[in-house]
XYZ file of C-alpha atoms in Angstrom:
538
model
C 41.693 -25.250 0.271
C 40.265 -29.033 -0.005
C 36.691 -29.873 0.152
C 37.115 -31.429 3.377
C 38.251 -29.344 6.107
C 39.251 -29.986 10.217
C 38.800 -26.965 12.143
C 40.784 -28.402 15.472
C 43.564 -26.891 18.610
C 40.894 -25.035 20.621
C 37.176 -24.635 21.463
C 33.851 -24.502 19.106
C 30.718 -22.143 20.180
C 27.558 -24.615 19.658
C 24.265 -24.371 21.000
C 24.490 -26.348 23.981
C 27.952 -25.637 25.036
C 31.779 -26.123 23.251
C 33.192 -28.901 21.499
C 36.676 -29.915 20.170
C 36.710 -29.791 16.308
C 34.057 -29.456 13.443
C 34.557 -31.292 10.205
C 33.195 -29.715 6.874
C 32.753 -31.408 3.569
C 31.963 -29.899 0.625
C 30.794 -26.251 2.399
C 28.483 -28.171 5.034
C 28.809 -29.007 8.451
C 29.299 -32.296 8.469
C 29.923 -33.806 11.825
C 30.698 -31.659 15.375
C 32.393 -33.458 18.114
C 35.504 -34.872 19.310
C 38.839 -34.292 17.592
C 39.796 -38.120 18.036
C 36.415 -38.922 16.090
C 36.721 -36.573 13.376
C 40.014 -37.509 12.506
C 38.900 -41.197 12.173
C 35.687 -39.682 10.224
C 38.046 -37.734 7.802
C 41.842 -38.790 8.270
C 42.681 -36.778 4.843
C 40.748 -33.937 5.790
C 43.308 -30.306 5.694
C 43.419 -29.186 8.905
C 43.176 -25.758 10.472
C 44.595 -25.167 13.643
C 42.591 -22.903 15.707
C 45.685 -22.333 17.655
C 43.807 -21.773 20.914
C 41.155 -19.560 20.050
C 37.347 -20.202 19.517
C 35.560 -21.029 16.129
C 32.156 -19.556 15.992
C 29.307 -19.002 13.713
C 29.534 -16.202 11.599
C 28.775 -13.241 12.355
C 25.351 -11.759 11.051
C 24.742 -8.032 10.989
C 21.151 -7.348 10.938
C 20.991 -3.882 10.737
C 23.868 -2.241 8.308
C 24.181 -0.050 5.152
C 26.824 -1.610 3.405
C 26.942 0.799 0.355
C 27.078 3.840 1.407
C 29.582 2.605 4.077
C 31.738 1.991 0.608
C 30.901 4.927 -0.892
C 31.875 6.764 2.193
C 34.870 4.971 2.145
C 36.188 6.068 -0.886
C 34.829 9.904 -0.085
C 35.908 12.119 2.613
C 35.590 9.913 5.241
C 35.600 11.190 8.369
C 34.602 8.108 10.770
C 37.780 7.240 11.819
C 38.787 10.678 13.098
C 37.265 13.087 15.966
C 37.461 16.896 16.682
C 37.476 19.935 14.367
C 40.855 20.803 13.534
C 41.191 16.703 12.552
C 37.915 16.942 10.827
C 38.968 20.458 8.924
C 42.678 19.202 8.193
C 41.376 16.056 6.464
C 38.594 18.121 4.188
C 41.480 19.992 2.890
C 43.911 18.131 2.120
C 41.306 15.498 0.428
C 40.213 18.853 -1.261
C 43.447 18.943 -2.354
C 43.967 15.607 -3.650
C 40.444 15.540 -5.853
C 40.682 18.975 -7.585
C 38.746 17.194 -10.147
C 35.490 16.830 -7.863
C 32.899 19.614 -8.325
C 31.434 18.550 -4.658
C 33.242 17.848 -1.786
C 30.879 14.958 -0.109
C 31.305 12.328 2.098
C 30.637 11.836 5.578
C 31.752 10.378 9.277
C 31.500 13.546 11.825
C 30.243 13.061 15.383
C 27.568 15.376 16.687
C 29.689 15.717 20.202
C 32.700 17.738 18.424
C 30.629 20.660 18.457
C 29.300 22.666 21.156
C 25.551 21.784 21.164
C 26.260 19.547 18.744
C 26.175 21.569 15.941
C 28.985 22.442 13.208
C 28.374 26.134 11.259
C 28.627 26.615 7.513
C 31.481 29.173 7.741
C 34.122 26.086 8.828
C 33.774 24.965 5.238
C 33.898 28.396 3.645
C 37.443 27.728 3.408
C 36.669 25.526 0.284
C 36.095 26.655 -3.199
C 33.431 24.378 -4.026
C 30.165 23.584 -2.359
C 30.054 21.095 0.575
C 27.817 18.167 2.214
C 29.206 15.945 4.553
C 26.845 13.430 6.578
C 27.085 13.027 10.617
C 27.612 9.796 11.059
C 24.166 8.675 12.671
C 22.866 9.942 9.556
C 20.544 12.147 10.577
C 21.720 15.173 9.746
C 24.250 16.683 7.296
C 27.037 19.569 7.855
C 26.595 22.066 4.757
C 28.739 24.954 3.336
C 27.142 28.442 2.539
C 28.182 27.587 -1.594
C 26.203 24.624 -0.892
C 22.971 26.550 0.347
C 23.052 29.150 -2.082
C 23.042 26.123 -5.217
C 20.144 25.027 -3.357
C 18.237 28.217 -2.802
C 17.947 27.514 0.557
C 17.503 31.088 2.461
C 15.905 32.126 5.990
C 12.342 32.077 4.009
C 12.596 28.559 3.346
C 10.531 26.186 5.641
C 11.051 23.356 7.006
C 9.831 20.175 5.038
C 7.450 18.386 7.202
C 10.058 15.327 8.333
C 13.100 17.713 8.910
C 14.497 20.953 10.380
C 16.924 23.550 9.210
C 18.844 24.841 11.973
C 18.808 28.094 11.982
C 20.698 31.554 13.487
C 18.561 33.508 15.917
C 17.588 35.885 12.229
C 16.738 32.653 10.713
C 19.892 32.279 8.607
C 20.467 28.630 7.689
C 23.236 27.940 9.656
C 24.900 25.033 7.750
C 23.078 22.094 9.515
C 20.544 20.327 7.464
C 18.284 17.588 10.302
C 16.567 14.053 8.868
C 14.448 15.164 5.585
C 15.982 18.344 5.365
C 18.900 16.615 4.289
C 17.173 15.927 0.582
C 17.520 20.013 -0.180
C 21.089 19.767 -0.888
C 21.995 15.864 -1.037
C 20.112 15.298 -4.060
C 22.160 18.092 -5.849
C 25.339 15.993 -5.128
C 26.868 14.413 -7.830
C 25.298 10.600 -8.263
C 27.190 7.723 -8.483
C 27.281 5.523 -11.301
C 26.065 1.955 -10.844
C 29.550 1.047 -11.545
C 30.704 3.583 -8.036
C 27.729 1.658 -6.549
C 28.744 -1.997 -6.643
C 31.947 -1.294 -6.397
C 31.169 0.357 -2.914
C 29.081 -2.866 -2.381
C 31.947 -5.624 -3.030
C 34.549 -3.482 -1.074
C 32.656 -3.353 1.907
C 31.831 -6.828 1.607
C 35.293 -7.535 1.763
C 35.746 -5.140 4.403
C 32.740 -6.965 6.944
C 34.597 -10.748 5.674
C 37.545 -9.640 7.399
C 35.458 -8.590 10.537
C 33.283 -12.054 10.349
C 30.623 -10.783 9.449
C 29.186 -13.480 6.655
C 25.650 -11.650 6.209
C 23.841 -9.472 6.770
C 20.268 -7.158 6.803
C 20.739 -3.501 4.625
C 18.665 -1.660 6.839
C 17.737 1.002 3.699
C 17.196 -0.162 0.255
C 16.585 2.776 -1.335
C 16.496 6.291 -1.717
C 16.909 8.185 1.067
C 18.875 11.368 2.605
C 20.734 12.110 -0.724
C 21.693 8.182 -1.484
C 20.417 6.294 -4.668
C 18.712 3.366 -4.800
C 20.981 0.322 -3.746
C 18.419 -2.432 -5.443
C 20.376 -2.792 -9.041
C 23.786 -2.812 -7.324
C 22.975 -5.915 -5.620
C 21.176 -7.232 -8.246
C 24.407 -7.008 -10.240
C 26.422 -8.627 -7.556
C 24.035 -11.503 -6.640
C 23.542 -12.431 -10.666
C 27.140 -12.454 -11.242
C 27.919 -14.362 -8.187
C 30.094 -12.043 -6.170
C 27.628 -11.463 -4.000
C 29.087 -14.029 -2.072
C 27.452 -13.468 1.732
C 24.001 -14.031 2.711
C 21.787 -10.755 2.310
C 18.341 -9.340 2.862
C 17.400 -5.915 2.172
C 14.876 -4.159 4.112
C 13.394 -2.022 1.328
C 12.453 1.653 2.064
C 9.305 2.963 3.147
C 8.817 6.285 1.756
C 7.398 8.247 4.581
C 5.754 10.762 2.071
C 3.749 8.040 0.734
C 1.268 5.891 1.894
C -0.102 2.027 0.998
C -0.035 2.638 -2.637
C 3.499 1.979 -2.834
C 2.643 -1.367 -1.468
C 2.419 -2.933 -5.367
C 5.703 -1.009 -5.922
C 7.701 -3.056 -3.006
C 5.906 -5.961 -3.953
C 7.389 -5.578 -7.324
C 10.692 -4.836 -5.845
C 10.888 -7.857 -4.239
C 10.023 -10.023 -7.020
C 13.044 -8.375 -8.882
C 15.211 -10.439 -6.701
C 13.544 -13.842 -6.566
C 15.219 -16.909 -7.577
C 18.909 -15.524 -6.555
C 20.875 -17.054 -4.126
C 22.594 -14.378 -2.012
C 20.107 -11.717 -1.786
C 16.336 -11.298 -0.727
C 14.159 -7.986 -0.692
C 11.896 -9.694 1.870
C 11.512 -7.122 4.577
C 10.524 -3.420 4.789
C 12.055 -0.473 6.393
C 9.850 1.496 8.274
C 11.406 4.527 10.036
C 8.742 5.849 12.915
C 11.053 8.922 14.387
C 14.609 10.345 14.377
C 17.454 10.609 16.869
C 17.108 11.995 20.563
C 20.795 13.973 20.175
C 18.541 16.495 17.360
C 15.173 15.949 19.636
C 13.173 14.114 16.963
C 13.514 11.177 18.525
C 9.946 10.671 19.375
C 8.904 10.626 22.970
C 6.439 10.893 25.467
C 6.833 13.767 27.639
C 8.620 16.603 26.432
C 12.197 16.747 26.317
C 13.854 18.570 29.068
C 15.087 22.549 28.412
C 14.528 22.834 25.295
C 10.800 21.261 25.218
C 8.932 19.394 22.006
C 7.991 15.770 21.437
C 9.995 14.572 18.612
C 8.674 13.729 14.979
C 6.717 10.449 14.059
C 7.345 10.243 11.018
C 4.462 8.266 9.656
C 1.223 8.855 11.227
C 0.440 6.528 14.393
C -3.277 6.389 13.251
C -2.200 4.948 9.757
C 0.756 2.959 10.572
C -1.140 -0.121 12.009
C -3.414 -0.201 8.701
C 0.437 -0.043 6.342
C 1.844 -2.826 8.894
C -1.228 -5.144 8.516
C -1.054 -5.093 4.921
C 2.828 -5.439 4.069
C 2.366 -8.222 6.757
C -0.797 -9.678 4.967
C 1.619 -9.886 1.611
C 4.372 -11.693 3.552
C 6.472 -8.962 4.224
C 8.919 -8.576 7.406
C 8.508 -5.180 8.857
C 12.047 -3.617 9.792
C 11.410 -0.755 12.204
C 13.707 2.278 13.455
C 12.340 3.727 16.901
C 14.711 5.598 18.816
C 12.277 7.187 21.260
C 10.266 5.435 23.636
C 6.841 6.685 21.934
C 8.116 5.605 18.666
C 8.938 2.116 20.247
C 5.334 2.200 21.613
C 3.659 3.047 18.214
C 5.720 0.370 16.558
C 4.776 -2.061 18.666
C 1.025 -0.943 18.721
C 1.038 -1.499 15.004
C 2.781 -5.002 14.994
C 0.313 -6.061 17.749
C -1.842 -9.057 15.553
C 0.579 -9.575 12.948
C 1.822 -12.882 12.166
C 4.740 -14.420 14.083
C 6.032 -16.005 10.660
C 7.172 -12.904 9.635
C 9.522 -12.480 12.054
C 9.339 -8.450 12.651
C 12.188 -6.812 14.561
C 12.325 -3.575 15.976
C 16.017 -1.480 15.896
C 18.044 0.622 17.863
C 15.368 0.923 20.841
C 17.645 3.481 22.906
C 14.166 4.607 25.227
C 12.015 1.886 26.229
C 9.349 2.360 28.753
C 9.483 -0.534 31.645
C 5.901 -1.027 30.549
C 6.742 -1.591 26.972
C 9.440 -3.987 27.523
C 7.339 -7.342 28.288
C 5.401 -6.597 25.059
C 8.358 -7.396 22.429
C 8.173 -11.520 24.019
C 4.526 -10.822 24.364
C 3.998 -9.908 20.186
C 6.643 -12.355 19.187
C 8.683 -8.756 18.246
C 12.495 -9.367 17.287
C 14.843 -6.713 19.601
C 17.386 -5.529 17.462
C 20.413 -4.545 19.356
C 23.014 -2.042 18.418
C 24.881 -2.815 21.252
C 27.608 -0.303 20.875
C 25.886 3.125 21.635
C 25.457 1.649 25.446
C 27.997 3.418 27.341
C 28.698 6.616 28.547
C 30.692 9.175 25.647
C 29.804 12.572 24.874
C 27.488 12.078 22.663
C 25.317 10.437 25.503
C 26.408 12.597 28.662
C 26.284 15.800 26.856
C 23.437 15.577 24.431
C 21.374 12.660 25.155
C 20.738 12.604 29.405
C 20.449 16.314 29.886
C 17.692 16.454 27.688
C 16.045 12.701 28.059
C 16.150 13.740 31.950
C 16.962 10.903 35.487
C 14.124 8.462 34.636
C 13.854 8.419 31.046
C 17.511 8.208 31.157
C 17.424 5.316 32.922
C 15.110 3.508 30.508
C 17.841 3.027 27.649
C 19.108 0.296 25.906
C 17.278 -2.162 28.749
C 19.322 -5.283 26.944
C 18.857 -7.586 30.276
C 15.240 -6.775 31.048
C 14.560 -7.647 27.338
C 16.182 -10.738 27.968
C 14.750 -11.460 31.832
C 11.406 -11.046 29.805
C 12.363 -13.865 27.228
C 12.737 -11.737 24.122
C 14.232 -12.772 20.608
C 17.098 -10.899 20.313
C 19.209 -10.340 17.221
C 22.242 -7.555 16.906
C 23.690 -5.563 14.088
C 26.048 -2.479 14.217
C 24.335 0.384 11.741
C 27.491 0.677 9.857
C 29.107 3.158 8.795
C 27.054 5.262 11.881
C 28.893 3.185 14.304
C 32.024 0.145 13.935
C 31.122 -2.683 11.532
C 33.076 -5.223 14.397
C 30.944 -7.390 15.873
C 33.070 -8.146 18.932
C 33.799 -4.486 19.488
C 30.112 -4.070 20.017
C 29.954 -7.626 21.967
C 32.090 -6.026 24.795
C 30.092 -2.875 25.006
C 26.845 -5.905 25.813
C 28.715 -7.350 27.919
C 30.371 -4.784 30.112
C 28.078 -1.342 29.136
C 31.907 0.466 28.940
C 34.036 2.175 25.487
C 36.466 -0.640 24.306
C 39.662 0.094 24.526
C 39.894 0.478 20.526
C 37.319 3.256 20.331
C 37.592 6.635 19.450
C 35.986 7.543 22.688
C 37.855 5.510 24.874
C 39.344 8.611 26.438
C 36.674 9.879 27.448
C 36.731 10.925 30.880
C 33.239 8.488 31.908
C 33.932 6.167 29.087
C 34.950 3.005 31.758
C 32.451 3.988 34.088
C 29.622 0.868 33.146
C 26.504 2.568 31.563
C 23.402 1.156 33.255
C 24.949 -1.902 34.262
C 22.307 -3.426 35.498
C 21.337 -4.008 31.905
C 24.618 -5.493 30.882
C 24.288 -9.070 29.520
C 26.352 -12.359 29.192
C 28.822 -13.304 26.163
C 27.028 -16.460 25.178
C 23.887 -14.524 25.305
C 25.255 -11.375 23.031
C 27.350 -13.402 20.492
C 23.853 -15.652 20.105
C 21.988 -12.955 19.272
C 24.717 -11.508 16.249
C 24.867 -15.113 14.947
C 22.060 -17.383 15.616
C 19.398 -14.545 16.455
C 20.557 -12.327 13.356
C 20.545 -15.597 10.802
C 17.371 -16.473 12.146
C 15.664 -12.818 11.395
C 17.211 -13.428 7.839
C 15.763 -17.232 7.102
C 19.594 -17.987 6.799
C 20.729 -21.596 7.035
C 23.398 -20.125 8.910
C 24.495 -18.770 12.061
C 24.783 -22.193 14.255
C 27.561 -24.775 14.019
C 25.548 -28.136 13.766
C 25.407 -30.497 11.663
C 23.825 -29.929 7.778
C 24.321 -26.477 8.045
C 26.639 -24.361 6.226
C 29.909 -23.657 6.508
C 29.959 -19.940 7.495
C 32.552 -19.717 10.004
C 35.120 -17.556 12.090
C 38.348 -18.435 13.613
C 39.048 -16.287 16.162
C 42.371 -15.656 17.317
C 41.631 -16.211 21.500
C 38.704 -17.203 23.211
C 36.851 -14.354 24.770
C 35.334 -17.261 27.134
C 38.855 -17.527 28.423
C 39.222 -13.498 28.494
C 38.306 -10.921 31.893
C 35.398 -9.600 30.243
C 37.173 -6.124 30.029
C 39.185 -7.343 27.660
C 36.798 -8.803 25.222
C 37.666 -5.991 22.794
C 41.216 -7.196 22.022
C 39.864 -10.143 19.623
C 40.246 -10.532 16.741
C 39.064 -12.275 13.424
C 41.692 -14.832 11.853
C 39.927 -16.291 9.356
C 36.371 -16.198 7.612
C 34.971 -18.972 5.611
C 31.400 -19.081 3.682
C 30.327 -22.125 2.488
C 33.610 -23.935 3.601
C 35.481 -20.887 1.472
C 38.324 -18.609 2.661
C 37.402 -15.549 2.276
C 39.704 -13.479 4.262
C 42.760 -14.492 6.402
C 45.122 -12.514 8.804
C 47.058 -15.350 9.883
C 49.277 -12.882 11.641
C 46.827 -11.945 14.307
């Protein structure tokens, strides 16, 4: 494709409104405006017809795991499937196909399949070879009875301090391994090379191009629940240049440790200096777990079945670790799920410096009290829009136990906003769908999209709190402009000087009833003026 390129034949998403065409030269915005004017600016520029759609910024995910998405991907993935028969079929016949593999691992399930949300060892004791399969939040991991007797694990094993072993009423291990109870049997799993890992890394790269996504935030660099270290793999891709979008890692904060592995992230993040694609600027700091396994961490106790949830790192030490990663110029990337998690990650960002542009994900519970603080601390809101509306994982596991007013409390998008919050959006990939406008129509009408795997559920179109629903300019702002702006990306607008990291969409969702957001789709990508994926039949 020439250097100079006229994006023109429908509507551009800028800052202060839409315009007719951009013109790029050389991978840079060079002039917005008029299509009449650019084509006197650049008459022999190639020309790409927009064909009625929109062109907007790209997309930037600020809260993903693109690796072990690609590992998963090329395991027994499970993401893209739902019940237990699919879920069983699928393990056997890739089974079948890998008799080669000593493990079957891999990962994708959803919690709400199983009553209580809880698979049982003996489903996999159909395979002859030990099992450990991830649920796809992560959290928690779905193990065989092989695989607990290779790992010694017996009903006089205890819990490690960050995790649970569910257990039968005899204390049998059960086959469900919660949060850092996951580490018993997912470090016996066969690793992957560094080759496995960068290959996992360039696939899904190519996988989020074709979605629009053009950067993006790894939420974990690291080890952590039975994954390797993803540091050297994007090392490897950034130094050889096919690293190609524009990536910070959040580095992981090992919760068993305390501020002596300060000089060891420091040191991590020098390892990456002076490349152009990736960054280890930020750290990952995960203060509690999931409310669907109750360690979530909240206030009062949850409902029936009574406890708090876990912090994870002590409340009365985190503000100390916070103050110094921010003193050494470090952004602080926090998971808080629970509304007391929220709280102690915001009491420990309270007095840190704006510059450093902190962000808080996921924020399902969020006390109405807690909500003006985020504007109030200069505290990024990191959305993962998509977990907003009613499914089963949320009607049957989540508001039972959260109870009427705590319930009400979750994902409080437009109050953030009403308050005057930063907001930036990302999609926690592979937990939930990499696509960006799947998760923009859950913002903006709190409902399943159609494309969903839960779109049959029987509340799935009834809106979700939608009082707390919020606009399309406001939502696709946040996953372009908002994200690129947690990152220090040069990205994320369409203005002039900036670069040319940009989507062609094939409608405009402006144009759209808002329930039917979900049916766009990405035409083309471009980074830096670049091509770098095209469905030119959508």
């Amino acid at each position: 494709m020439s250097s100079h390129i006229l994006f023109r034949g429908g509507r551009v998403l800028t800052p202060g409104g839409f315009a007719e065409a951009v013109l790029v030269r050389d991978g840079v915005i060079a002039a917005v405006g008029a299509e009449s004017d650019l084509v006197r600016l650049s008459p022999a520029a190639e020309p790409v017809d927009l064909r009625g759609g929109l062109l907007t910024p790209g997309f930037v995910d600020a809260h993903i795991h693109p690796v072990q998405a690609g590992l998963e991907r090329a395991a027994c993935d499970l993401a893209e499937i739902y019940g237990l028969d699919e879920y069983l079929a699928h393990i056997a016949s890739f089974a079948a196909a890998h008799p080669e593999k000593t493990w079957i691992s891999g990962g994708g399930w959803d919690m709400a399949a199983f009553p209580g949300g809880l698979p049982h060892r003996t489903q996999l004791d159909f395979l002859d070879r030990p099992a450990y399969l991830i649920q796809r939040d992560h959290h928690a991991a779905w193990v065989n009875t092989r695989a607990l007797e290779l790992a010694g694990i017996t009903k006089d094993t205890p819990d490690p301090a960050d995790g649970r072993i569910e257990r039968e009423p005899d204390g049998t291990p059960s086959g469900v391994l919660h949060e850092g109870a996951m580490d018993l049997v997912g470090l016996l799993t066969p690793r992957p090379t560094a080759a496995d890992a960068e290959a996992a890394l360039l696939e899904a790269q190519q996988y989020l191009f074709s979605l629009g996504i053009t950067g993006w935030q790894d939420a974990i660099v690291g080890s952590y629940a039975g994954s390797d270290d993803q540091l050297p793999a994007y090392l490897s891709a950034a130094s050889s240049g096919r690293l190609k979008a524009r990536v910070v890692g959040a580095l992981w904060w090992d919760r068993t440790r305390g501020a002596e592995q300060i000089p060891e992230l420091v040191e991590r993040r020098a390892a990456a200096e002076g490349l152009d694609r990736f960054r280890a600027t930020s750290v990952k700091i995960m203060q509690d777990g999931i409310a669907e396994n109750f360690t979530a961490a909240v206030i009062e106790p949850y409902c029936r079945c009574g406890g708090t949830g876990l912090s994870y790192v002590d409340p009365g030490l985190l503000k100390g670790y916070v103050r110094e990663l921010d003193a050494h110029g470090f952004q602080v990337h926090f998971h808080a799920i629970g509304e007391r998690a929220v709280r102690e990650a915001l009491d420990a960002l309270a007095g840190t410096a704006p510059k450093n542009r902190h962000h808080i994900a996921h924020l399902q519970i969020v006390t109405p009290e807690d909500v003006p603080r985020f504007a109030a601390l200069g505290v990024t809101a990191n959305l993962q829009p998509l977990w907003a509306t009613h499914h089963a994982q949320m009607d049957e596991l989540c508001i039972p136990y959260l109870g009427e007013e705590r319930s009400s409390w979750q994902y409080p998008f437009a109050d953030l906003v009403r308050h005057g919050t930063r907001l930036a959006a990302g999609s926690d990939w592979p937990v939930s769908s990499a696509d960006p406008l799947q998760a923009v129509h859950v913002a903006v009408n709190r409902t399943e999209p159609g494309s969903s795997v839960h779109a049959s559920y029987p509340t799935a179109q009834t809106p979700f709190l939608p009082g707390q629903s919020i606009d399309l300019r406001t939502v696709l702002t946040a996953y372009t402009a908002g994200s690129a702006w947690l990152n220090r990306s040069p990205a994320g607008v369409i203005e002039e000087g900036r670069p040319a990291d940009l989507v062609v969409l094939d409608r405009d969702p402006f144009t759209l009833d808002p329930q039917d957001i979900w049916t766009t789709r990405v035409r083309m990508t471009f980074v830096d003026g670049e091509c770098v994926a095209d469905d030119t039949t959508g």
